[in-house]
Coordinates of C-alpha atoms and ligand atoms in Angstrom, one line a residue:
Chain A
M1 CA 87.0 82.5 115.0
E2 CA 89.3 81.9 112.7
K3 CA 91.2 80.6 115.1
T4 CA 90.7 78.1 115.8
L5 CA 89.6 76.5 112.5
D6 CA 92.1 74.5 110.4
L7 CA 92.8 76.5 108.1
K8 CA 94.5 74.6 104.3
Y9 CA 96.3 78.4 104.2
T10 CA 97.2 80.8 106.7
F11 CA 99.2 83.5 107.2
T12 CA 101.2 85.4 109.1
E13 CA 101.7 89.6 107.4
K14 CA 98.5 91.0 105.9
K15 CA 99.4 93.6 103.1
D16 CA 97.4 96.3 100.1
T17 CA 97.4 94.8 97.1
R18 CA 97.5 97.5 95.7
S19 CA 101.2 97.1 97.4
G20 CA 101.9 93.4 94.9
F21 CA 101.4 96.4 92.0
G22 CA 103.5 98.8 93.8
D23 CA 106.6 96.5 94.0
G24 CA 105.6 94.5 91.0
L25 CA 105.4 97.6 89.0
L26 CA 109.0 98.6 89.8
E27 CA 110.4 95.1 89.1
A28 CA 109.0 94.6 86.0
G29 CA 110.3 98.5 85.4
R30 CA 114.1 97.2 85.9
K31 CA 113.2 93.9 83.1
N32 CA 112.3 96.0 80.5
P33 CA 112.9 99.6 79.9
N34 CA 109.3 99.8 77.6
V35 CA 107.8 99.7 81.3
V36 CA 105.8 103.2 81.6
G37 CA 104.2 104.4 84.3
L38 CA 101.5 107.5 84.7
C39 CA 98.9 108.4 86.9
A40 CA 96.6 110.7 87.9
D41 CA 97.5 112.5 90.9
L42 CA 97.2 109.7 93.0
I43 CA 100.7 108.2 93.4
G44 CA 101.1 107.1 97.0
S45 CA 97.2 105.4 96.0
L46 CA 98.6 103.3 93.6
K47 CA 101.9 102.3 94.9
M48 CA 103.6 104.3 92.3
G49 CA 106.4 106.2 94.1
A50 CA 109.3 104.3 93.9
F51 CA 108.9 103.4 90.7
Q52 CA 108.5 107.7 89.5
K53 CA 111.7 107.4 91.9
E54 CA 113.5 104.9 90.2
F55 CA 112.8 106.2 86.5
P56 CA 111.5 109.8 86.8
E57 CA 112.7 109.6 82.8
R58 CA 110.2 107.4 81.9
F59 CA 106.8 108.3 84.7
F60 CA 104.5 111.1 83.8
Q61 CA 102.6 112.8 86.1
V62 CA 99.5 113.7 84.5
G63 CA 96.6 115.4 87.0
I64 CA 93.6 114.7 87.4
A65 CA 92.8 114.2 83.5
E66 CA 91.8 110.6 83.7
A67 CA 90.1 110.4 79.7
N68 CA 93.4 112.1 78.7
M69 CA 95.8 109.5 80.1
M70 CA 94.4 106.9 79.0
G71 CA 94.9 108.6 75.4
I72 CA 98.4 109.2 76.5
A73 CA 99.1 105.8 77.4
A74 CA 97.5 104.3 74.0
G75 CA 99.5 106.6 72.2
M76 CA 102.9 105.2 74.3
T77 CA 102.7 101.5 72.5
I78 CA 103.0 103.0 69.4
G79 CA 107.0 103.2 69.3
G80 CA 106.8 100.4 72.1
K81 CA 106.6 101.4 75.2
I82 CA 104.3 99.7 77.7
P83 CA 102.5 101.8 79.6
F84 CA 100.9 101.2 83.5
T85 CA 98.3 103.7 84.5
G86 CA 97.2 104.5 87.2
T87 CA 94.1 105.6 89.5
F88 CA 91.3 104.6 91.4
A89 CA 89.0 101.5 89.4
N90 CA 86.5 103.5 89.0
F91 CA 88.4 106.0 86.6
S92 CA 90.4 103.3 85.9
T93 CA 87.0 102.2 84.2
G94 CA 83.5 104.3 83.8
R95 CA 85.1 107.7 83.3
V96 CA 86.8 106.7 80.4
Y97 CA 85.1 104.0 78.6
D98 CA 84.8 104.9 75.7
Q99 CA 88.4 105.5 75.4
I100 CA 90.2 102.6 76.8
R101 CA 87.1 101.0 74.1
Q102 CA 88.4 102.7 71.6
S103 CA 92.3 103.5 71.3
I104 CA 93.0 100.3 73.8
A105 CA 90.5 97.6 73.4
Y106 CA 89.8 98.4 69.7
S107 CA 92.4 99.2 69.4
D108 CA 94.6 96.5 70.3
K109 CA 96.9 98.6 72.5
N110 CA 99.5 97.0 74.9
V111 CA 97.9 99.3 77.7
K112 CA 97.8 97.5 80.5
I113 CA 95.6 99.2 83.5
C114 CA 95.8 99.0 87.1
A115 CA 92.8 99.7 89.1
S116 CA 92.7 100.4 92.7
H117 CA 90.1 101.2 95.9
A118 CA 88.0 98.3 93.5
G119 CA 85.1 97.5 95.0
L120 CA 83.5 97.8 99.2
T121 CA 87.2 97.0 100.9
L122 CA 87.3 100.5 100.2
G123 CA 86.3 101.2 103.0
E124 CA 85.0 105.1 104.3
D125 CA 85.6 106.9 101.1
G126 CA 81.9 105.5 100.1
A127 CA 79.4 104.8 97.6
T128 CA 81.0 107.2 94.4
H129 CA 84.2 105.6 94.4
Q130 CA 83.4 101.4 95.7
I131 CA 83.5 100.5 91.6
L132 CA 81.3 96.9 91.5
E133 CA 81.0 97.2 87.8
D134 CA 84.7 97.2 86.6
L135 CA 84.7 93.6 86.0
G136 CA 81.4 93.4 84.1
M137 CA 82.2 96.2 81.5
M138 CA 86.0 95.2 81.6
K139 CA 85.3 91.5 81.0
M140 CA 83.4 92.9 77.9
L141 CA 85.3 94.5 75.7
P142 CA 86.8 92.2 73.0
N143 CA 90.6 91.8 73.5
M144 CA 90.6 92.7 76.9
T145 CA 92.6 90.6 79.2
V146 CA 91.3 91.2 82.6
I147 CA 93.1 90.6 86.4
N148 CA 91.7 89.9 89.5
P149 CA 94.6 88.4 92.3
C150 CA 93.8 87.7 96.6
D151 CA 96.7 89.1 97.7
Y152 CA 99.6 90.3 98.0
N153 CA 102.2 88.1 96.5
Q154 CA 99.8 87.4 94.0
T155 CA 99.4 90.7 93.1
K156 CA 102.4 90.8 92.7
A157 CA 103.6 88.6 90.2
A158 CA 100.1 89.3 88.4
T159 CA 102.1 92.3 87.3
L160 CA 105.7 91.2 86.1
A161 CA 103.4 88.3 83.8
I162 CA 101.1 91.4 82.6
A163 CA 104.5 93.5 81.4
E164 CA 105.9 90.5 79.6
Y165 CA 101.7 89.6 77.8
V166 CA 101.0 91.3 75.3
G167 CA 97.5 93.6 74.6
P168 CA 95.4 95.1 76.5
V169 CA 95.1 94.5 79.9
Y170 CA 92.2 94.7 83.2
L171 CA 94.4 94.2 86.6
R172 CA 91.5 94.9 89.8
F173 CA 93.7 95.0 93.4
G174 CA 92.8 97.1 96.3
R175 CA 92.9 99.3 99.3
P176 CA 92.6 97.0 102.8
S177 CA 95.5 95.0 103.7
W178 CA 94.4 91.5 103.3
P179 CA 96.4 88.7 104.6
I180 CA 99.2 87.4 102.5
F181 CA 98.4 83.7 101.9
T182 CA 99.6 82.6 98.4
P183 CA 103.8 82.0 98.4
A184 CA 105.9 85.2 97.9
N185 CA 107.9 84.9 93.9
Q186 CA 104.7 82.2 92.2
K187 CA 104.2 82.2 88.4
F188 CA 101.7 83.3 87.4
E189 CA 100.0 81.7 84.7
I190 CA 97.4 84.3 82.6
G191 CA 94.2 82.2 82.2
K192 CA 94.6 79.6 84.4
A193 CA 92.6 78.9 86.8
W194 CA 94.5 77.1 90.7
K195 CA 93.3 74.8 92.5
M196 CA 94.0 75.6 96.3
I197 CA 91.6 73.2 97.7
E198 CA 90.8 69.4 96.7
G199 CA 87.2 68.7 97.6
T200 CA 84.3 66.4 96.2
D201 CA 80.3 68.1 97.2
V202 CA 80.4 71.6 95.9
T203 CA 83.7 74.1 94.4
I204 CA 83.6 77.4 95.1
F205 CA 84.8 79.7 92.5
A206 CA 86.7 83.1 93.7
T207 CA 88.5 86.0 93.3
G208 CA 90.7 88.7 94.2
H209 CA 90.0 89.2 98.7
L210 CA 87.2 86.8 98.3
V211 CA 89.6 84.2 98.0
W212 CA 90.8 84.2 101.8
E213 CA 86.7 84.8 102.4
A214 CA 86.7 81.0 100.1
V215 CA 89.3 79.9 102.5
V216 CA 88.2 80.5 105.5
A217 CA 84.9 79.6 104.8
E218 CA 86.6 76.0 103.1
A219 CA 87.2 75.3 107.1
M220 CA 83.8 76.2 108.4
L221 CA 82.4 74.2 106.0
R222 CA 84.9 70.4 106.5
E223 CA 84.2 71.2 110.8
E224 CA 79.9 70.5 109.3
G225 CA 80.7 67.0 107.4
I226 CA 81.2 68.8 103.7
S227 CA 84.1 68.6 101.2
A228 CA 84.0 72.4 99.6
E229 CA 86.6 72.2 96.0
V230 CA 88.3 76.2 97.0
I231 CA 89.2 77.7 93.2
N232 CA 90.8 80.7 92.6
I233 CA 90.0 82.3 89.4
H234 CA 92.6 85.1 89.1
T235 CA 92.0 85.7 85.8
I236 CA 88.3 86.8 84.8
K237 CA 88.8 86.7 80.8
P238 CA 90.2 84.4 79.6
L239 CA 87.6 82.0 82.5
D240 CA 89.1 79.3 82.5
V241 CA 86.5 77.0 81.2
E242 CA 88.4 73.0 81.6
A243 CA 88.7 74.2 84.7
I244 CA 85.7 75.5 85.8
L245 CA 83.9 71.8 84.2
A246 CA 86.1 69.9 85.1
S247 CA 86.2 71.1 89.1
V248 CA 81.7 70.7 88.7
S249 CA 81.6 68.1 86.7
K250 CA 83.1 66.4 90.0
T251 CA 81.4 68.4 92.8
G252 CA 78.2 69.3 91.5
C253 CA 77.5 72.4 91.8
C254 CA 79.3 75.7 92.8
V255 CA 79.2 78.9 94.6
S256 CA 80.9 82.5 92.8
A257 CA 82.1 84.6 95.0
E258 CA 83.9 88.2 93.7
E259 CA 83.5 91.8 95.8
H260 CA 81.4 93.0 92.5
Q261 CA 77.5 93.0 91.4
Y262 CA 75.9 89.9 90.9
N263 CA 75.1 91.7 87.4
G264 CA 78.4 91.5 84.8
G265 CA 81.0 89.5 87.5
L266 CA 82.5 85.8 87.3
G267 CA 79.4 84.3 88.5
D268 CA 77.4 86.5 85.7
S269 CA 81.3 84.7 83.4
I270 CA 80.8 80.9 85.0
A271 CA 76.8 80.8 84.8
Q272 CA 77.3 81.7 81.6
T273 CA 79.6 78.7 80.8
L274 CA 78.0 76.0 83.0
S275 CA 74.3 76.4 81.0
R276 CA 76.2 76.0 77.5
N277 CA 78.1 73.2 78.8
Q278 CA 77.3 71.8 82.2
P279 CA 74.5 73.1 83.5
A280 CA 74.5 72.7 87.1
P281 CA 73.3 74.3 90.5
Q282 CA 75.2 77.8 91.5
E283 CA 74.9 79.6 94.1
F284 CA 76.4 83.5 93.6
V285 CA 78.2 85.5 96.3
G286 CA 78.4 89.7 95.7
V287 CA 76.1 92.0 94.9
D288 CA 72.6 92.8 94.5
D289 CA 72.8 95.4 91.8
S290 CA 72.9 97.6 94.9
F291 CA 75.2 100.7 95.9
G292 CA 77.9 100.7 98.7
E293 CA 78.1 103.0 101.3
S294 CA 80.9 104.7 103.8
G295 CA 82.3 101.9 106.5
T296 CA 85.2 99.9 107.8
P297 CA 85.8 97.6 105.2
T298 CA 84.7 94.9 107.4
Q299 CA 81.0 96.0 108.4
L300 CA 80.6 96.3 104.7
L301 CA 81.6 92.6 103.6
E302 CA 78.7 91.4 106.6
K303 CA 76.4 94.3 105.9
Y304 CA 76.4 93.6 101.9
G305 CA 76.4 89.6 102.4
L306 CA 80.3 89.7 101.3
N307 CA 82.3 86.7 103.8
A308 CA 82.4 83.2 104.4
E309 CA 79.7 83.2 106.9
N310 CA 78.0 83.9 103.3
I311 CA 80.0 81.9 101.3
V312 CA 79.2 78.7 104.3
K313 CA 75.4 79.5 103.8
A314 CA 76.0 79.4 99.7
A315 CA 77.3 75.9 99.5
K316 CA 74.2 74.6 101.7
R317 CA 72.2 75.8 98.8
A318 CA 74.0 74.7 96.0
I319 CA 74.5 71.6 97.9
K320 CA 70.3 71.1 98.5
R321 CA 70.0 72.0 94.8
K322 CA 71.7 69.1 93.7
Chain B
M1 CA 68.5 133.2 107.8
E2 CA 68.4 135.8 109.7
K3 CA 71.5 137.8 108.8
Q4 CA 75.2 137.9 110.8
S5 CA 77.5 140.6 111.9
I6 CA 80.8 139.6 111.1
D7 CA 82.5 139.1 113.8
Q8 CA 79.1 135.7 114.5
L9 CA 80.4 134.6 111.2
K10 CA 83.8 134.3 112.4
G11 CA 82.7 133.2 115.0
I12 CA 80.6 130.2 113.1
C13 CA 84.1 129.4 111.0
N14 CA 85.8 128.4 114.5
Q15 CA 82.6 126.2 115.7
V16 CA 82.9 124.3 111.9
R17 CA 86.8 123.7 111.4
R18 CA 86.5 122.9 115.7
D19 CA 83.8 120.4 113.9
A20 CA 85.5 119.1 111.1
L21 CA 88.5 118.2 112.7
R22 CA 86.5 116.0 115.3
M23 CA 85.4 114.8 112.4
V24 CA 87.5 113.4 110.0
H25 CA 89.7 111.8 113.5
A26 CA 87.0 110.6 114.8
V27 CA 86.7 107.9 111.7
Q28 CA 90.8 108.3 111.4
S29 CA 90.0 108.9 107.6
G30 CA 88.0 112.5 105.8
H31 CA 89.9 115.5 104.0
P32 CA 91.1 118.1 106.4
G33 CA 93.3 120.3 104.4
A34 CA 90.0 122.1 102.4
A35 CA 87.6 121.8 104.4
L36 CA 88.7 124.2 106.3
G37 CA 90.5 126.4 103.4
C38 CA 87.4 126.4 102.4
T39 CA 85.3 127.1 105.4
E40 CA 85.3 131.3 105.4
F41 CA 83.5 130.5 102.2
V42 CA 81.0 128.8 102.8
V43 CA 80.3 129.7 105.8
A44 CA 79.5 133.2 104.1
L45 CA 77.3 130.2 101.6
Y46 CA 74.6 129.7 104.2
F47 CA 74.3 132.3 106.8
Q48 CA 74.4 134.9 104.8
E49 CA 75.0 135.3 101.2
M50 CA 72.6 132.8 99.6
E51 CA 68.6 132.5 100.3
H52 CA 68.0 128.9 101.5
N53 CA 65.6 126.4 103.2
K54 CA 66.4 124.7 106.1
D55 CA 63.3 122.9 105.2
F56 CA 64.4 121.3 102.7
N57 CA 63.4 120.7 98.5
I58 CA 65.2 119.0 95.9
D59 CA 64.5 121.4 94.1
G60 CA 64.9 124.5 95.1
P61 CA 62.3 126.8 94.0
G62 CA 63.0 130.4 95.0
E63 CA 66.1 129.4 96.8
D64 CA 69.1 130.1 96.0
L65 CA 71.5 126.5 95.5
F66 CA 74.5 125.1 96.5
F67 CA 77.2 122.6 94.7
M68 CA 80.0 121.4 96.2
S69 CA 81.4 120.2 92.6
N70 CA 83.8 118.5 95.0
G71 CA 82.5 116.1 96.6
H72 CA 86.2 115.3 99.3
V73 CA 84.9 118.7 101.0
S74 CA 81.7 116.7 103.0
A75 CA 83.0 117.3 106.3
L76 CA 82.6 120.7 105.8
W77 CA 79.3 121.2 103.9
Y78 CA 78.0 118.8 106.5
S79 CA 78.4 120.6 109.5
V80 CA 77.7 124.2 107.9
L81 CA 74.5 122.5 106.6
A82 CA 73.5 120.5 110.4
R83 CA 74.6 124.5 112.1
S84 CA 72.0 126.6 109.6
G85 CA 69.6 123.7 111.1
Y86 CA 69.2 121.3 108.3
F87 CA 68.9 118.5 110.9
N88 CA 70.4 117.9 114.3
V89 CA 73.9 118.7 114.9
A90 CA 74.2 115.5 117.1
E91 CA 74.4 114.0 113.7
L92 CA 77.9 114.4 113.4
A93 CA 78.7 112.2 114.8
T94 CA 77.7 109.4 112.2
F95 CA 79.8 111.2 109.7
R96 CA 81.4 108.0 107.1
K97 CA 80.2 105.3 109.4
I98 CA 78.1 102.2 107.7
N99 CA 74.6 103.7 107.8
S100 CA 74.9 106.6 108.0
R101 CA 73.1 109.5 105.8
L102 CA 76.1 111.4 106.2
Q103 CA 78.8 109.2 103.7
G104 CA 82.5 110.3 102.9
H105 CA 80.9 112.1 99.9
P106 CA 78.3 113.5 99.4
A107 CA 75.5 111.5 98.1
T108 CA 71.5 111.3 97.8
E109 CA 70.7 108.0 98.7
E110 CA 70.2 107.6 101.4
H111 CA 68.3 111.5 101.7
L112 CA 70.5 114.0 104.0
P113 CA 68.9 117.4 103.6
G114 CA 70.9 120.1 101.3
I115 CA 72.3 117.7 98.5
R116 CA 71.0 116.9 95.9
I117 CA 73.4 115.3 93.7
A118 CA 76.2 112.6 94.6
S119 CA 79.8 113.8 94.0
G120 CA 82.9 112.7 95.1
S121 CA 84.4 112.1 91.4
L122 CA 85.6 114.9 89.6
G123 CA 85.2 117.0 87.6
Q124 CA 81.3 116.9 87.0
G125 CA 80.0 119.3 89.8
L126 CA 79.9 123.0 88.0
S127 CA 78.0 120.9 84.3
V128 CA 75.7 119.9 86.4
G129 CA 75.6 123.0 88.6
I130 CA 74.9 124.3 85.1
G131 CA 71.9 122.3 84.6
A132 CA 70.3 123.6 87.9
A133 CA 70.2 126.5 86.8
Q134 CA 69.2 126.6 82.5
S135 CA 66.2 124.7 85.2
K136 CA 65.7 127.4 87.0
K137 CA 65.8 130.3 84.6
I138 CA 63.0 127.9 82.2
N139 CA 61.4 127.2 86.1
K140 CA 61.2 131.6 85.9
D141 CA 63.2 131.4 89.3
D142 CA 65.4 134.2 89.2
K143 CA 67.5 132.9 92.3
L144 CA 71.9 131.7 91.8
V145 CA 72.7 129.2 91.3
H146 CA 76.5 128.0 92.7
V147 CA 79.6 125.4 91.8
M148 CA 82.1 125.3 94.3
M149 CA 85.3 123.5 92.1
G150 CA 89.1 122.5 93.4
D151 CA 91.6 124.3 91.6
G152 CA 92.9 120.2 90.7
E153 CA 89.7 119.4 89.7
Q154 CA 90.0 122.3 86.3
Q155 CA 92.8 119.4 85.1
E156 CA 89.1 117.2 84.0
G157 CA 88.4 117.8 80.7
Q158 CA 84.4 118.0 81.2
V159 CA 84.9 121.1 83.1
W160 CA 85.9 122.8 80.0
E161 CA 83.2 121.3 77.9
A162 CA 81.4 123.3 81.2
A163 CA 83.5 126.6 80.4
M164 CA 83.1 126.9 77.2
Y165 CA 78.9 125.6 77.4
A166 CA 78.3 128.3 79.5
A167 CA 78.8 131.1 78.4
H168 CA 77.2 129.9 75.1
H169 CA 74.4 129.8 76.2
K170 CA 74.5 133.2 78.3
I171 CA 74.6 130.8 82.2
D172 CA 74.3 134.0 83.7
N173 CA 72.5 132.7 86.7
L174 CA 75.3 131.4 87.3
I175 CA 78.6 131.9 90.2
A176 CA 81.4 129.2 89.8
T177 CA 83.9 129.5 93.0
I178 CA 87.3 127.2 92.5
D179 CA 89.4 127.0 95.5
Y180 CA 92.2 128.2 93.8
N181 CA 94.9 127.1 96.7
G182 CA 97.7 125.7 94.7
Q183 CA 97.4 121.8 96.4
Q184 CA 96.6 118.7 95.2
I185 CA 96.8 115.2 96.3
D186 CA 100.0 114.1 95.6
G187 CA 101.6 118.1 95.5
P188 CA 101.7 121.6 94.5
T189 CA 99.4 121.8 91.1
A190 CA 102.2 124.3 89.8
K191 CA 104.4 120.5 90.0
I192 CA 101.6 118.3 89.5
M193 CA 100.0 120.0 85.7
D194 CA 100.3 123.4 85.7
L195 CA 97.4 125.5 85.4
M196 CA 99.3 128.4 84.5
N197 CA 97.0 131.7 84.3
L198 CA 93.3 130.3 84.9
K199 CA 91.8 134.1 85.0
A200 CA 92.7 134.5 81.7
K201 CA 92.0 130.6 80.6
Y202 CA 87.8 131.4 82.3
E203 CA 87.5 134.5 80.4
A204 CA 89.3 133.2 77.0
F205 CA 86.3 131.0 77.3
G206 CA 83.7 133.8 77.6
W207 CA 83.5 134.5 81.6
E208 CA 83.4 137.0 83.7
V209 CA 85.9 137.0 86.3
V210 CA 86.5 138.1 89.9
E211 CA 89.6 137.7 92.0
T212 CA 89.1 137.0 95.2
K213 CA 92.6 137.7 97.1
A214 CA 92.3 136.8 100.7
G215 CA 89.8 134.3 100.4
N216 CA 90.3 132.6 104.4
D217 CA 89.7 136.7 105.6
M218 CA 85.6 137.2 105.4
E219 CA 85.0 140.1 105.0
A220 CA 87.1 139.5 101.4
V221 CA 84.8 137.2 101.2
L222 CA 81.8 138.5 100.9
K223 CA 82.8 141.6 99.2
G224 CA 83.9 139.1 96.1
L225 CA 80.8 137.5 96.8
Q226 CA 78.6 140.7 96.6
T227 CA 81.2 141.8 93.0
A228 CA 79.6 138.0 91.4
K229 CA 76.6 138.7 92.4
G230 CA 76.7 142.2 90.7
L231 CA 78.7 141.3 87.3
T232 CA 75.5 137.6 87.5
G233 CA 72.1 138.5 84.8
K234 CA 74.2 140.6 81.8
G235 CA 74.2 137.2 79.2
K236 CA 77.7 135.6 81.2
P237 CA 78.9 133.1 83.7
V238 CA 80.7 134.0 86.2
L239 CA 84.0 132.7 88.2
N240 CA 84.7 133.9 91.2
L241 CA 88.7 132.9 92.2
L242 CA 88.9 132.3 95.6
Y243 CA 92.4 132.4 97.5
T244 CA 92.5 130.2 100.6
E245 CA 95.5 128.9 101.9
M246 CA 94.4 124.7 102.7
G247 CA 94.5 124.1 106.2
Y248 CA 94.0 127.4 106.7
G249 CA 93.8 127.7 110.9
V250 CA 95.5 125.6 112.3
D251 CA 99.2 125.4 112.0
F252 CA 100.8 122.8 111.9
M253 CA 98.4 121.7 108.6
V254 CA 98.1 125.4 106.4
G255 CA 99.5 125.6 102.9
T256 CA 100.4 121.9 102.2
H257 CA 98.7 119.0 100.4
K258 CA 100.3 117.3 103.5
W259 CA 97.0 117.7 104.6
H260 CA 94.7 117.2 101.5
G261 CA 93.5 113.8 103.4
I262 CA 94.6 112.5 106.2
A263 CA 93.2 112.7 109.7
P264 CA 94.8 114.8 112.8
D265 CA 95.9 111.2 115.8
D266 CA 94.9 112.2 118.9
A267 CA 97.8 115.1 120.0
Q268 CA 97.5 116.8 117.2
L269 CA 93.7 116.8 117.2
E270 CA 94.0 118.7 120.5
N271 CA 96.9 121.2 119.6
A272 CA 94.1 122.1 116.8
L273 CA 91.7 122.6 118.8
G274 CA 93.1 125.0 121.1
Q275 CA 94.3 126.7 118.1
L276 CA 89.8 126.7 117.6
E277 CA 87.2 128.5 120.6
E278 CA 84.4 126.8 121.2
T279 CA 81.8 129.5 120.2
L280 CA 78.3 127.3 119.6
G281 CA 79.0 123.4 121.6
D282 CA 81.0 121.5 120.2
Y283 CA 78.4 117.9 119.0
Ligands
LIG401 C1 87.8 112.0 89.2 C2 88.2 111.7 89.8 N1 90.1 111.3 90.0 C3 90.4 111.3 91.2 C4 90.1 111.6 92.5 C5 90.7 111.6 93.3 N2 91.1 113.0 94.3 C6 90.2 112.9 95.1 S1 91.1 114.9 96.2 C7 91.7 114.8 93.9 C8 92.8 116.1 94.4 C9 91.6 117.5 93.7 O1 92.8 118.6 94.1 P1 91.2 119.7 94.1 O2 90.5 119.8 93.2 O3 92.8 120.8 94.4 O4 91.3 119.4 95.4 P2 92.3 120.1 96.9 O5 94.0 119.0 97.6 O6 92.8 121.4 96.9 O7 90.9 119.7 98.2 C10 91.8 113.8 93.8 C11 93.4 113.2 92.1 C12 87.7 111.7 92.2 N3 87.6 112.1 93.9 N4 88.5 112.5 91.3
LIG402 MG1 93.2 121.8 95.2

């Protein structure tokens, strides 16, 4: 079905976003000798091998000990290092929440918490590994910047940008091979939403893998005569309030789309923004208070209602409520 | 469960290894290495050592309990549970597929008989096993609790919090077994984060330690478990250091971390199955 759609963005290649992180980290390491890497027995999964190979003296294997890794990373900032920690998103957040809260967020340390295999699209490993609560946990921490890029190119650009930014950052990415539909060597501006498609009837705010689903949904809606605006919210925090309000004051309603629980996700942040400033109908595409399960990424996105078809339905519901 | 001869147990091991490999192959995901390496141990527990009830009761009153802290070894566990009658072996074909009870890592949400708690995030199972063992004591239930952990898993700090607690509270109705294969994801444990002298560490924490030096030899595994059992009830927790080889039973998989979490392709599966006699009928 996607082939016959007139998509505003297209792709010729698919790649995992974690590779964007790995390639970005290598480049950041070349640019800045203070960049160091730490990993908890997942070098291959996190694509940190190239960095380790080129900068063995700046790379530290910590073993299966994520809490220790966060503390060591925090300590390394004292003396000017810029530590990038690597493990799965689950073990980058929930498992080490208090270590992050006290030693990194509250102490305002320049640690980059880099988290792979986030969300349902992790696939067959199942619910123990499919974290859908990480954005909420991390955005609640004062001082923390939270970034969730949409494809390989944007993840690479984000990795380079956070190396230059000073302060704690949570960078979330994933495992599946995913369309590369944003430009190579793009400039990544932390906290600046990217309006990818202009529209007038409804705004789709999407983050992470679901930005691609939003692009597909826009084309499907256009075929039915509905004009959707698509905004890529790669930075969950700080949220680009201005861009959100400007778009919704034009379209009058919106949909939020994310690979995360409704509770605590991007949708929550947008709802808070709207209710404080200019209430408007909002529909949510996300996981409705349940854990995930084993399956292929595509099957899971369908079963849990996180694909383009569901964004289309949500957009129509939002428009009806105007 | 009626007791089996050594030859019967070895036959079951062959079938369980076949099951685990076919399950991982079918979805091209999962963890064959440790499943092959721990087969003798888990088969020995379920078919010989433990008193357990295949009519599953999550509280397990009056039966020995098993907890798999290294949940990535799920394919092995599911095969052993099915082969010992907890559920139909045909269900093994649903492993890691959508809507299955056989999740990638053990889970309770789908109510698969035999599973009492979710695992997969490493380092948590020893604490859980200790809790269950204390519950048994409170209930005046004299059966044992078994916990299996990985050796790489010993790098998690929580394991040592649990180890300290178990000795302090004299949890002597518990046998913890470490799959001492010397491997983890990124390489050999000695290179990733050296565990150094695990035996001395546990002894220093106040545990009795049994070493099972031939963890892929059924007779040695049974003997190790007997020895460990003989040490229970004496005021100390018991550790069974089980020396195994990751990937045991398949010549091209044995002894390397490379098969920790990679599925065999069609040709590799065929080759592997050719080395493992089908004894109970494939699912
Ligand atoms: C808390 C946590 N961190 C990381 C992982 C990812 N992981 C799964 S298995 C594994 C290696 C475990 O090593 P070991 O306990 O020796 O098991 P083996 O590889 O021998 O099966 C890792 C790091 C995890 N499941 N849980
Ligand atoms: Mg190991």
